[in-house]
Amino acid sequence: MKEFHSFNRRFVLRTKSPDFERSMVIKMKKDRWWKNAVIYQIYPRSFQDSNGDGIGDIPGIISRLDYLQELGINAIWLSPVYRSPQDDNGYDISDYQDIDPMFGTINDMEELITEAKKREIRIIMDLVLNHTSDEHAWFLEAKRSRTNPYHDYYVWRDGVEGTPPNDMRASFGGSAWEWVPEVEQYYFHQFSIKQPDLNWENPKVRRELYDMILWWMDKGVGGFRLDVIDQIAKEPDKKITNNGPKLHEYIREMSKETFQKGDIITVGEAWGANPERAKLYSNPDNSEFSMVFQFEHIGLDQQEGKDKWDLAPLDFVKLKTILAKWQKEMFQVGWNSLFWNNHDLPRIVSRWGNDKEYRVEAAKMFAILLHGMQGTPYIYQGEELGMTNVRYALEEYRDIETLNLYKERIEMGYTPEEIMRSIYAKGRDNARTPMHWDDSEHAGFTQGTPWIKVNPNYKRINAKNELADENSIFHIYQKLIQLRKTHEIFVKGEFELLFADHPELFVYTRTWENQVLLVAANFYGRKVPFSMPQEYNRNKKCLISNYDNHEEHYLQPYEAVMYLLE
Ligand code: TEU
Ligand code: CA
C-alpha cells in the first residue's frame, strides 16, 4: 500500500529509542492499512476469460490488473476459485487447498498474488467455512458410516418416523435436511443439497479449517472475506441458524489461531448483524475481524414476514435512517463496510436509481454518497462502469437460487410473470453477467461462448468508453479513491445526517478537527430546491460532483456534490 509504505518510511526516519519504536508500533496498529483502502470485488467466472472456454479465469484477472491499478483500488476480494463442482458457482468447495481447473492452477494463483503485489494490490480470498461441497473428501467419508472418523465433521440427525427431524428450510428452497441411506440419517444444509453444513462443535473441524487458513496466509494473501460467518454456530435442534450462542467464541478462537498472526484484512459476511454484534465483529482490539459486511440497508425493501422476492417500494427515509445509524454506532468502536452491490445483489443503479435517461448521473450519485461515508468502500466489478440489471428469458439464467425459486413459486401458484418480475428486480444473475471491456463481440470478455449471456447494452456501456471519457463514472470512482487517500477526514470525520426526513435529498456531514465534509445528493429524477444550511456557507471547495455546473438553490436530477469546508 502506498500509505502503508510511506508510514513505514516515516517510522524509520523518526525511530529514536526502543520505547519510541514501541509506541509507533501501537499507533501503526491503530491506523491499520485498510482504513483508507478501497476494495474491488471480482466474480472470477464473469470477469475475463483467457482461453476461450467462455468462463472467466485467473490468467484473465492477471491480464486486467493494470486496469485495476489505474482505478486505484488496494485490494481484490476474489469470490471462490477453489476446486468445486460449481453447484453454487464455487461457494460449494470440494478442496480448499486447490484451484478449480476451470479457473487455472495453484501456480496461476501464486502468480496473481505476486503480480497484484507489484501493483500494491492485495488479494482477499473468500472463505466458505459454514459448509463444503458434498463432493469434499470429508463428506465422502462422512457419509460412508456413522463410525467413520469424518462422520462428525457434519451435522447429522435421525429422522422422526421417516420424516426429517424438523421443518427447517434451506435458503435455496426445500427442506434443510437430506436423507443418506448408507447411514440412515439426515444431514443439515442451510443452502443447497450439495452444500452440507460443517459441524463447528467438533474441534477437529475447527483445527482443519485454521490450518487451511494459515496455509493461505503463508502463500501471501492479504486477507479473507468470510462467507455467511454468522451461520457457523447453528443449533438446528433449536432451529437456530444465525447468531448461535457460540458464534463469537468460535470467531475469537479462529482469529487468534490465524488472522492475528499476520497483517491482514478480514471481513465477515453477516446478514443477521445488528450494531451491537457488529461492534464485536469489528472491535478495534482486533479480536474478531477488521470489519463486518452487514445488509440492513439492502434488506430494507423486504416486508415484515415476507421473503426477499416479494417486492416492496424503497422507503428512502428509512434507508437514510439505517445508514446514519450504522455510521454513528460504529464511530470509534467498530468499522463499517460500505457497499451497494455484490455478486448476490441486483445492480444498484437499476434497483434504486435510474438505468435509463439518468443512468450516468445516478451511478455517480451512488458512488459519491457512499464513498463520503466512514468505513471501507467496496466496488463490485462493473459498478465503476454503471452496469445495469438484465431481463432475460428463463433459460438464460444460471443461478441455482433463481432457478429453484422459479420452480418453487410455480408450484406455489404464482404466475410466471410475477416470478420473472422478482427475478428481474433482485435475481443474483443481474450482477453475474460478464464484465464489459469493450464493444467487440461478447464485450471483450471471451473469444468463445460466454457461460451466461452478455448484457446487450455492452456496446454503449463498457470500460473502453469509460476510460476514454474524462467525465465518466470510472473517473468519478478513481477520484473518490484518491480523495480518501489524500484527506484524513474521510477516515476520521464524525457523521451527521441533515434533513433526515426529507423525502428526496440525502445530505450529511463528516466533521474532523476544523474541517467539514458535506455531501448533498438528490436521490430522485426531479429537480429539488436545496440551499446550503447557513452554518456551512463558508470557505467551501467542491471536491467532486456529477454535474458540470451546480445551480444555486437546486439539486438537479440525481445530482450529488461533495464540499470540503475549512
Ligand atoms: O450468501 C449468503 C446469503 O445468505 C445470501 O446472500 C444468499 O446468496 C441469497 O441471496 C439469499 O437469498 C453467501 C454468498 O455470498 C452466496 O453467493 C452463496 O450462495 C451463499 O453464501 C452460500 O455460500
Ligand atoms: Ca476460461
XYZ file of C-alpha atoms and ligand atoms in Angstrom:
590
model
C 0.000 0.000 0.000
C 1.248 3.484 -0.737
C 0.059 4.781 2.619
C 1.435 1.788 4.384
C 4.875 2.176 2.823
C 5.074 5.883 3.440
C 4.107 5.219 7.005
C 6.934 2.733 7.321
C 9.294 5.275 5.885
C 8.262 7.859 8.436
C 8.659 5.224 11.068
C 12.239 4.516 10.061
C 13.217 8.166 9.847
C 11.815 9.034 13.210
C 12.851 5.979 15.176
C 14.845 7.077 18.191
C 14.589 4.652 21.058
C 13.048 1.237 21.636
C 10.302 2.937 23.645
C 9.519 5.274 20.828
C 9.538 2.347 18.465
C 7.011 0.519 20.624
C 4.685 3.473 20.710
C 4.900 3.826 16.956
C 4.043 0.174 16.501
C 0.964 0.725 18.609
C -0.015 3.724 16.541
C 0.504 1.712 13.416
C -1.764 -0.996 14.739
C -4.457 1.538 15.480
C -4.273 3.012 11.998
C -4.400 -0.262 10.147
C -3.512 -0.048 6.460
C -7.014 -0.923 5.362
C -8.607 2.106 6.994
C -8.279 4.158 3.805
C -8.245 1.221 1.424
C -10.844 0.610 -1.269
C -11.673 -2.969 -2.158
C -12.766 -4.259 -5.548
C -14.769 -7.451 -5.765
C -14.138 -9.825 -8.642
C -16.557 -12.579 -9.555
C -13.962 -14.668 -11.396
C -16.204 -16.571 -13.768
C -17.545 -13.296 -15.164
C -14.506 -11.043 -15.182
C -12.180 -12.046 -18.026
C -11.810 -15.288 -19.937
C -8.301 -16.019 -21.231
C -8.687 -19.333 -23.054
C -11.967 -19.110 -24.946
C -13.963 -21.602 -22.866
C -16.431 -18.840 -22.026
C -15.579 -18.782 -18.319
C -13.504 -16.105 -16.647
C -10.271 -17.323 -15.064
C -7.201 -16.324 -13.067
C -4.925 -15.590 -16.067
C -7.763 -13.345 -17.254
C -7.694 -11.450 -13.965
C -3.902 -11.070 -14.173
C -4.300 -9.534 -17.627
C -6.597 -6.865 -16.139
C -4.536 -5.880 -13.118
C -3.285 -2.733 -14.852
C -6.876 -1.606 -15.270
C -7.487 -2.097 -11.548
C -4.290 -0.286 -10.680
C -5.457 2.628 -12.779
C -8.735 2.665 -10.909
C -6.640 2.889 -7.761
C -8.021 0.095 -5.624
C -5.903 -1.504 -2.878
C -7.281 -4.998 -2.604
C -9.286 -7.513 -4.586
C -11.919 -9.637 -2.912
C -11.921 -12.713 -5.077
C -15.087 -14.796 -4.990
C -14.172 -18.504 -4.603
C -11.753 -20.062 -7.085
C -11.151 -23.271 -5.121
C -11.857 -26.689 -6.554
C -15.616 -27.048 -6.718
C -18.384 -28.854 -8.585
C -19.838 -25.345 -9.138
C -23.322 -26.120 -7.873
C -23.353 -22.617 -6.337
C -20.626 -21.094 -8.520
C -17.783 -22.060 -6.221
C -19.471 -21.465 -2.854
C -19.525 -25.264 -2.696
C -15.871 -26.149 -2.145
C -14.523 -29.667 -2.640
C -10.878 -28.786 -1.942
C -9.872 -25.645 -0.058
C -6.221 -26.055 -0.984
C -6.554 -26.343 -4.717
C -7.784 -24.158 -7.562
C -10.596 -25.302 -9.806
C -9.145 -26.241 -13.222
C -11.807 -24.010 -14.767
C -10.088 -21.015 -13.150
C -6.481 -22.139 -13.506
C -3.847 -23.732 -11.302
C -2.260 -23.066 -7.964
C 0.657 -21.581 -9.941
C -1.714 -19.111 -11.571
C -2.975 -18.197 -8.127
C 0.554 -17.602 -6.865
C 1.273 -15.502 -9.911
C -1.855 -13.471 -9.267
C -0.718 -12.780 -5.694
C 2.743 -11.745 -6.911
C 1.559 -9.638 -9.836
C -1.032 -7.909 -7.680
C 1.569 -7.187 -5.001
C 3.745 -5.481 -7.625
C 0.860 -3.083 -8.156
C 0.289 -2.634 -4.422
C -2.900 -4.657 -4.592
C -3.642 -7.360 -2.029
C -5.700 -10.465 -2.681
C -8.563 -11.248 -0.319
C -9.729 -14.845 -0.520
C -13.351 -15.808 0.011
C -13.549 -18.356 2.817
C -16.613 -20.542 2.884
C -16.423 -22.148 6.309
C -20.074 -22.824 7.048
C -20.318 -25.682 4.570
C -18.352 -27.633 1.997
C -19.397 -29.351 -1.194
C -20.942 -32.804 -0.820
C -18.020 -33.844 -3.034
C -15.417 -32.716 -0.498
C -13.275 -35.673 0.675
C -14.522 -35.103 4.253
C -18.130 -35.507 3.231
C -17.476 -38.514 1.013
C -16.006 -40.178 4.108
C -18.636 -38.788 6.464
C -21.482 -40.414 4.596
C -19.908 -43.889 4.498
C -20.767 -44.879 8.036
C -21.671 -43.451 11.409
C -18.372 -44.644 12.818
C -16.234 -43.059 10.128
C -13.835 -40.532 11.726
C -15.212 -37.841 9.420
C -18.865 -38.520 10.159
C -18.855 -35.934 12.904
C -17.452 -33.246 10.607
C -21.031 -32.576 9.505
C -24.389 -32.137 11.216
C -26.392 -35.390 11.274
C -29.707 -36.241 12.904
C -32.017 -39.234 12.931
C -35.399 -38.745 11.355
C -38.707 -38.877 13.131
C -40.747 -41.788 11.787
C -39.338 -41.497 8.288
C -39.545 -37.700 8.135
C -36.863 -35.045 8.686
C -36.060 -34.022 12.288
C -37.878 -30.709 11.842
C -39.370 -28.378 9.260
C -36.356 -26.111 8.729
C -35.995 -24.829 5.173
C -32.858 -24.309 3.089
C -32.038 -20.895 1.589
C -32.170 -22.284 -1.917
C -35.534 -23.994 -1.425
C -36.758 -27.279 0.038
C -36.037 -28.921 3.379
C -32.767 -28.174 5.173
C -32.434 -31.943 5.788
C -31.290 -34.545 3.301
C -31.526 -38.301 3.840
C -28.485 -40.523 3.307
C -29.478 -44.210 3.110
C -25.936 -45.520 3.866
C -26.001 -44.048 7.364
C -29.773 -43.841 7.774
C -29.541 -40.240 8.897
C -30.287 -36.782 7.617
C -27.584 -34.155 7.147
C -28.236 -30.486 7.651
C -27.721 -27.942 4.857
C -28.634 -24.249 5.081
C -28.005 -23.757 1.362
C -28.241 -26.280 -1.485
C -28.353 -30.066 -1.055
C -24.806 -30.065 -2.386
C -23.642 -27.763 0.444
C -23.693 -29.817 3.677
C -23.098 -27.712 6.807
C -19.868 -28.262 8.717
C -20.117 -29.140 12.396
C -18.258 -26.346 14.186
C -18.818 -28.020 17.532
C -16.222 -30.555 16.527
C -12.768 -29.153 17.494
C -11.164 -31.256 14.752
C -13.175 -29.411 12.119
C -12.097 -26.074 13.502
C -8.433 -27.136 13.587
C -8.554 -28.324 9.959
C -10.037 -25.011 8.884
C -7.462 -22.990 10.810
C -4.584 -24.948 9.284
C -6.024 -24.315 5.859
C -6.284 -20.565 6.585
C -2.662 -20.495 7.773
C -1.640 -22.265 4.580
C -3.203 -19.463 2.533
C -1.637 -16.818 4.750
C 1.740 -18.426 4.035
C 1.032 -18.008 0.344
C 0.873 -14.271 0.935
C -2.813 -13.480 0.643
C -3.812 -10.094 2.023
C -6.987 -11.097 3.749
C -10.193 -13.050 3.867
C -13.886 -12.465 3.373
C -15.858 -14.916 5.494
C -18.955 -16.236 3.837
C -22.139 -16.413 5.989
C -19.962 -16.400 9.072
C -22.921 -15.696 11.356
C -24.360 -19.104 10.445
C -21.473 -21.333 11.554
C -22.713 -21.754 15.140
C -26.062 -23.177 14.137
C -28.099 -25.297 16.521
C -30.689 -26.982 14.329
C -32.381 -28.756 17.238
C -33.371 -25.324 18.479
C -33.914 -24.105 14.917
C -31.084 -21.633 15.367
C -29.334 -20.773 12.117
C -27.530 -17.467 12.578
C -26.145 -15.841 15.726
C -25.886 -19.128 17.615
C -24.765 -18.883 21.259
C -21.198 -19.995 20.496
C -20.698 -17.741 17.458
C -18.313 -15.183 18.922
C -16.414 -17.804 20.890
C -15.633 -19.621 17.622
C -14.724 -16.432 15.781
C -12.361 -15.294 18.524
C -10.666 -18.654 18.582
C -10.254 -18.615 14.797
C -8.948 -15.056 14.807
C -6.384 -15.843 17.477
C -5.254 -19.049 15.787
C -4.995 -17.499 12.342
C -5.669 -13.864 11.373
C -3.882 -12.300 14.317
C -0.677 -13.962 13.183
C -0.467 -11.664 10.164
C -1.200 -8.132 8.972
C -4.309 -8.919 7.015
C -7.779 -7.592 6.440
C -10.799 -9.684 7.348
C -14.438 -9.060 6.667
C -17.264 -11.173 7.975
C -20.444 -11.503 5.949
C -23.312 -11.248 8.433
C -26.860 -10.766 7.212
C -28.048 -11.047 10.794
C -25.816 -8.384 12.346
C -27.124 -5.525 14.406
C -24.821 -2.732 15.610
C -24.213 -4.433 18.970
C -22.970 -7.570 17.305
C -21.073 -5.610 14.656
C -19.104 -3.915 17.419
C -17.931 -7.357 18.486
C -17.111 -8.433 14.940
C -15.126 -5.282 14.205
C -13.785 -4.469 17.648
C -10.653 -2.305 17.180
C -8.852 -4.657 19.580
C -8.711 -6.993 16.565
C -10.154 -9.945 18.488
C -12.526 -10.922 15.656
C -12.450 -9.283 12.206
C -11.388 -5.979 10.707
C -14.922 -5.162 9.674
C -18.335 -6.537 9.017
C -20.439 -6.705 5.856
C -23.988 -6.190 7.051
C -27.080 -5.756 4.917
C -29.624 -3.779 6.883
C -29.715 -1.005 4.255
C -30.053 -3.557 1.459
C -32.670 -5.682 3.224
C -34.979 -2.785 3.953
C -37.048 -3.399 0.846
C -38.197 -6.658 2.372
C -41.574 -6.568 4.099
C -42.093 -7.953 7.579
C -42.880 -11.666 7.400
C -42.255 -11.894 3.640
C -39.179 -13.020 1.784
C -36.819 -11.032 -0.352
C -38.668 -11.903 -3.553
C -41.865 -10.140 -2.524
C -41.141 -6.718 -3.901
C -41.816 -3.602 -1.884
C -41.118 0.033 -2.754
C -37.989 1.688 -1.388
C -38.535 3.585 1.853
C -35.972 6.328 1.238
C -36.223 7.978 4.647
C -35.698 4.600 6.246
C -32.661 3.999 4.040
C -31.113 7.213 5.349
C -32.002 6.358 8.941
C -30.352 2.957 8.666
C -27.170 4.193 7.013
C -26.902 7.029 9.546
C -27.452 4.634 12.422
C -24.544 2.437 11.302
C -22.299 5.447 10.754
C -22.966 6.654 14.280
C -22.922 3.311 16.032
C -19.567 2.195 14.598
C -17.833 5.537 15.203
C -14.572 4.799 17.021
C -15.794 1.441 18.321
C -16.125 -0.568 15.128
C -15.686 -0.328 11.397
C -18.212 -0.401 8.539
C -18.000 -1.930 5.103
C -19.596 0.414 2.588
C -21.328 -1.154 -0.385
C -24.349 -1.072 -2.673
C -23.538 -4.128 -4.752
C -22.100 -7.595 -4.647
C -22.496 -10.864 -6.526
C -25.760 -11.676 -4.697
C -27.453 -8.336 -5.257
C -29.031 -6.550 -8.198
C -27.209 -3.599 -9.749
C -27.979 -0.594 -7.555
C -28.353 1.830 -10.453
C -31.241 -0.312 -11.725
C -32.686 -1.239 -8.348
C -32.894 2.157 -6.653
C -31.581 4.549 -9.268
C -32.344 5.069 -12.911
C -30.754 2.928 -15.597
C -32.300 4.897 -18.447
C -32.025 8.640 -19.097
C -30.157 9.359 -15.848
C -28.044 6.221 -15.628
C -24.736 8.067 -15.602
C -25.850 10.705 -13.099
C -27.441 8.106 -10.830
C -24.399 5.796 -10.881
C -22.156 8.710 -9.912
C -24.581 9.835 -7.220
C -24.488 6.402 -5.572
C -20.692 6.482 -5.703
C -20.338 9.944 -4.159
C -22.897 9.230 -1.425
C -21.235 6.002 -0.344
C -17.598 6.999 -0.668
C -18.060 10.029 1.563
C -19.023 7.818 4.481
C -16.848 6.240 7.158
C -15.765 2.677 6.524
C -14.092 0.689 3.786
C -15.773 1.069 0.389
C -16.307 -1.940 -1.856
C -16.725 -1.663 -5.610
C -18.290 -4.647 -7.329
C -16.984 -5.355 -10.847
C -18.812 -3.267 -13.432
C -20.185 -0.850 -10.842
C -17.464 1.573 -11.957
C -18.972 1.397 -15.468
C -22.562 1.816 -14.329
C -23.500 -1.701 -15.461
C -27.220 -2.487 -15.195
C -29.643 -5.321 -14.435
C -30.822 -7.646 -17.202
C -34.155 -9.081 -18.283
C -33.557 -12.478 -19.818
C -35.816 -15.362 -20.767
C -35.803 -18.007 -18.028
C -33.498 -20.344 -19.962
C -30.743 -17.706 -19.985
C -30.476 -17.732 -16.174
C -27.844 -19.877 -14.468
C -28.105 -19.149 -10.740
C -29.263 -22.052 -8.571
C -31.202 -19.696 -6.305
C -33.067 -18.161 -9.247
C -33.845 -21.492 -10.898
C -35.014 -23.119 -7.664
C -37.127 -20.088 -6.844
C -38.879 -20.304 -10.191
C -39.761 -23.968 -9.711
C -40.862 -23.484 -6.133
C -43.067 -20.470 -6.867
C -44.717 -22.102 -9.881
C -45.682 -24.979 -7.572
C -46.994 -22.455 -5.074
C -49.302 -20.978 -7.721
C -47.504 -17.757 -8.667
C -47.781 -16.739 -12.318
C -44.607 -16.802 -14.465
C -44.950 -13.018 -14.935
C -44.957 -12.385 -11.188
C -41.922 -14.587 -10.658
C -39.990 -13.034 -13.523
C -40.701 -9.590 -12.082
C -38.941 -10.640 -8.869
C -36.052 -12.159 -10.792
C -35.617 -9.022 -12.911
C -35.577 -6.868 -9.802
C -33.461 -8.966 -7.470
C -32.082 -12.104 -9.133
C -28.414 -12.729 -8.447
C -27.555 -13.143 -12.132
C -28.119 -9.399 -12.575
C -24.677 -8.949 -11.071
C -23.130 -12.014 -12.671
C -23.319 -11.215 -16.370
C -19.874 -10.833 -17.956
C -17.832 -7.691 -17.440
C -17.994 -5.208 -20.319
C -14.477 -4.455 -21.515
C -15.184 -3.034 -24.963
C -17.701 -3.004 -27.817
C -16.355 -6.096 -29.596
C -18.301 -9.360 -29.632
C -19.193 -10.589 -26.099
C -17.868 -7.298 -24.742
C -14.247 -8.480 -24.923
C -14.996 -10.941 -22.139
C -14.363 -14.090 -24.181
C -13.451 -15.326 -27.648
C -15.797 -18.261 -27.114
C -19.384 -18.580 -25.937
C -19.918 -16.941 -22.546
C -21.299 -19.177 -19.774
C -24.075 -16.635 -19.290
C -25.400 -14.184 -21.835
C -23.733 -10.765 -22.003
C -25.940 -7.776 -21.189
C -26.970 -6.438 -24.634
C -26.145 -2.838 -23.635
C -22.370 -3.517 -23.646
C -21.778 -1.607 -26.899
C -22.650 1.583 -25.068
C -21.584 0.708 -21.522
C -18.020 -0.597 -21.405
C -14.592 0.031 -19.904
C -13.102 1.270 -23.168
C -15.640 4.087 -23.402
C -15.327 4.874 -19.725
C -11.546 5.181 -19.894
C -11.754 7.456 -22.923
C -14.122 9.919 -21.260
C -12.582 12.008 -18.515
C -16.011 12.696 -17.011
C -17.024 9.058 -16.873
C -18.334 7.024 -13.968
C -14.975 5.227 -13.889
C -13.172 8.504 -13.379
C -15.536 9.524 -10.586
C -14.639 6.310 -8.753
C -10.964 6.887 -9.460
C -11.181 10.366 -7.985
C -13.151 9.222 -4.940
C -10.484 6.620 -4.190
C -7.790 9.294 -4.430
C -9.713 11.674 -2.166
C -9.888 9.010 0.517
C -6.119 8.629 0.373
C -5.326 12.312 0.475
C -7.885 13.608 3.004
C -7.814 12.196 6.500
C -11.351 13.403 7.113
C -12.683 10.506 5.005
C -11.290 8.079 7.537
C -11.820 10.088 10.706
C -14.714 12.509 10.305
C -17.761 12.121 12.529
C -21.011 11.597 10.647
C -24.143 13.702 10.950
C -27.310 13.286 8.873
C -29.030 16.545 7.869
C -32.653 16.947 6.721
C -33.317 13.432 7.991
C -36.962 13.452 6.948
C -36.513 14.991 3.518
C -38.201 12.626 1.049
C -35.778 13.207 -1.852
C -32.482 14.594 -0.585
C -29.658 12.743 1.148
C -27.440 15.252 2.944
C -24.769 14.572 5.526
C -21.614 15.994 7.020
C -18.399 14.500 8.336
C -16.588 16.642 10.878
C -12.950 16.351 11.860
C -10.843 18.962 13.628
C -11.605 22.257 11.867
C -12.873 20.657 8.671
C -16.301 19.648 7.464
C -17.019 17.376 4.531
C -20.510 17.997 3.234
C -22.278 15.643 0.832
C -25.625 16.566 -0.683
C -27.432 14.323 -3.128
C -30.748 14.209 -4.898
C -31.844 10.565 -4.859
C -34.560 11.067 -7.478
C -35.210 12.310 -11.018
C -36.887 15.625 -10.192
C -35.174 18.972 -9.646
C -35.393 19.737 -5.910
C -34.902 23.059 -4.116
C -31.851 22.972 -1.877
C -29.915 25.644 -0.068
C -26.784 25.098 1.904
C -27.562 25.393 5.614
C -26.353 28.804 6.842
C -23.627 27.467 9.123
C -21.940 25.682 6.208
C -21.908 28.719 3.950
C -18.223 29.408 4.302
C -14.963 28.869 2.520
C -16.163 25.848 0.566
C -14.278 23.921 -2.041
C -16.063 21.438 -4.283
C -14.145 18.145 -4.146
C -16.322 16.242 -6.579
C -19.722 16.422 -8.265
C -21.645 14.774 -11.066
C -22.867 17.867 -12.956
C -20.652 20.433 -14.683
C -22.370 23.343 -13.063
C -24.165 23.292 -9.786
C -27.209 25.612 -9.801
C -27.516 27.610 -6.597
C -30.647 26.705 -4.619
C -31.371 23.456 -6.535
C -30.190 19.929 -6.866
C -30.807 18.605 -10.366
C -31.987 15.040 -11.031
C -29.619 12.626 -9.238
C -27.169 15.452 -8.618
C -24.537 14.887 -5.953
C -21.981 17.363 -4.639
C -19.216 16.971 -2.099
C -17.686 20.042 -0.445
C -14.795 20.494 1.900
C -15.200 23.426 4.300
C -12.257 24.733 6.281
O -24.557 -15.564 0.628
C -25.290 -15.556 1.802
C -26.770 -15.404 1.701
O -27.422 -15.799 2.638
C -27.481 -14.751 0.584
O -26.871 -13.679 0.044
C -27.850 -15.729 -0.489
O -26.901 -15.702 -1.514
C -29.177 -15.405 -1.093
O -29.074 -14.248 -1.858
C -30.290 -15.319 -0.100
O -31.481 -15.073 -0.778
C -23.309 -16.175 0.613
C -22.667 -15.971 -0.744
O -22.402 -14.610 -0.909
C -23.559 -16.558 -1.787
O -23.106 -16.295 -3.094
C -23.646 -18.037 -1.533
O -24.560 -18.625 -2.412
C -24.071 -18.343 -0.098
O -23.391 -17.560 0.861
C -23.778 -19.786 0.235
O -22.410 -19.997 0.329
Ca -11.522 -19.589 -19.173
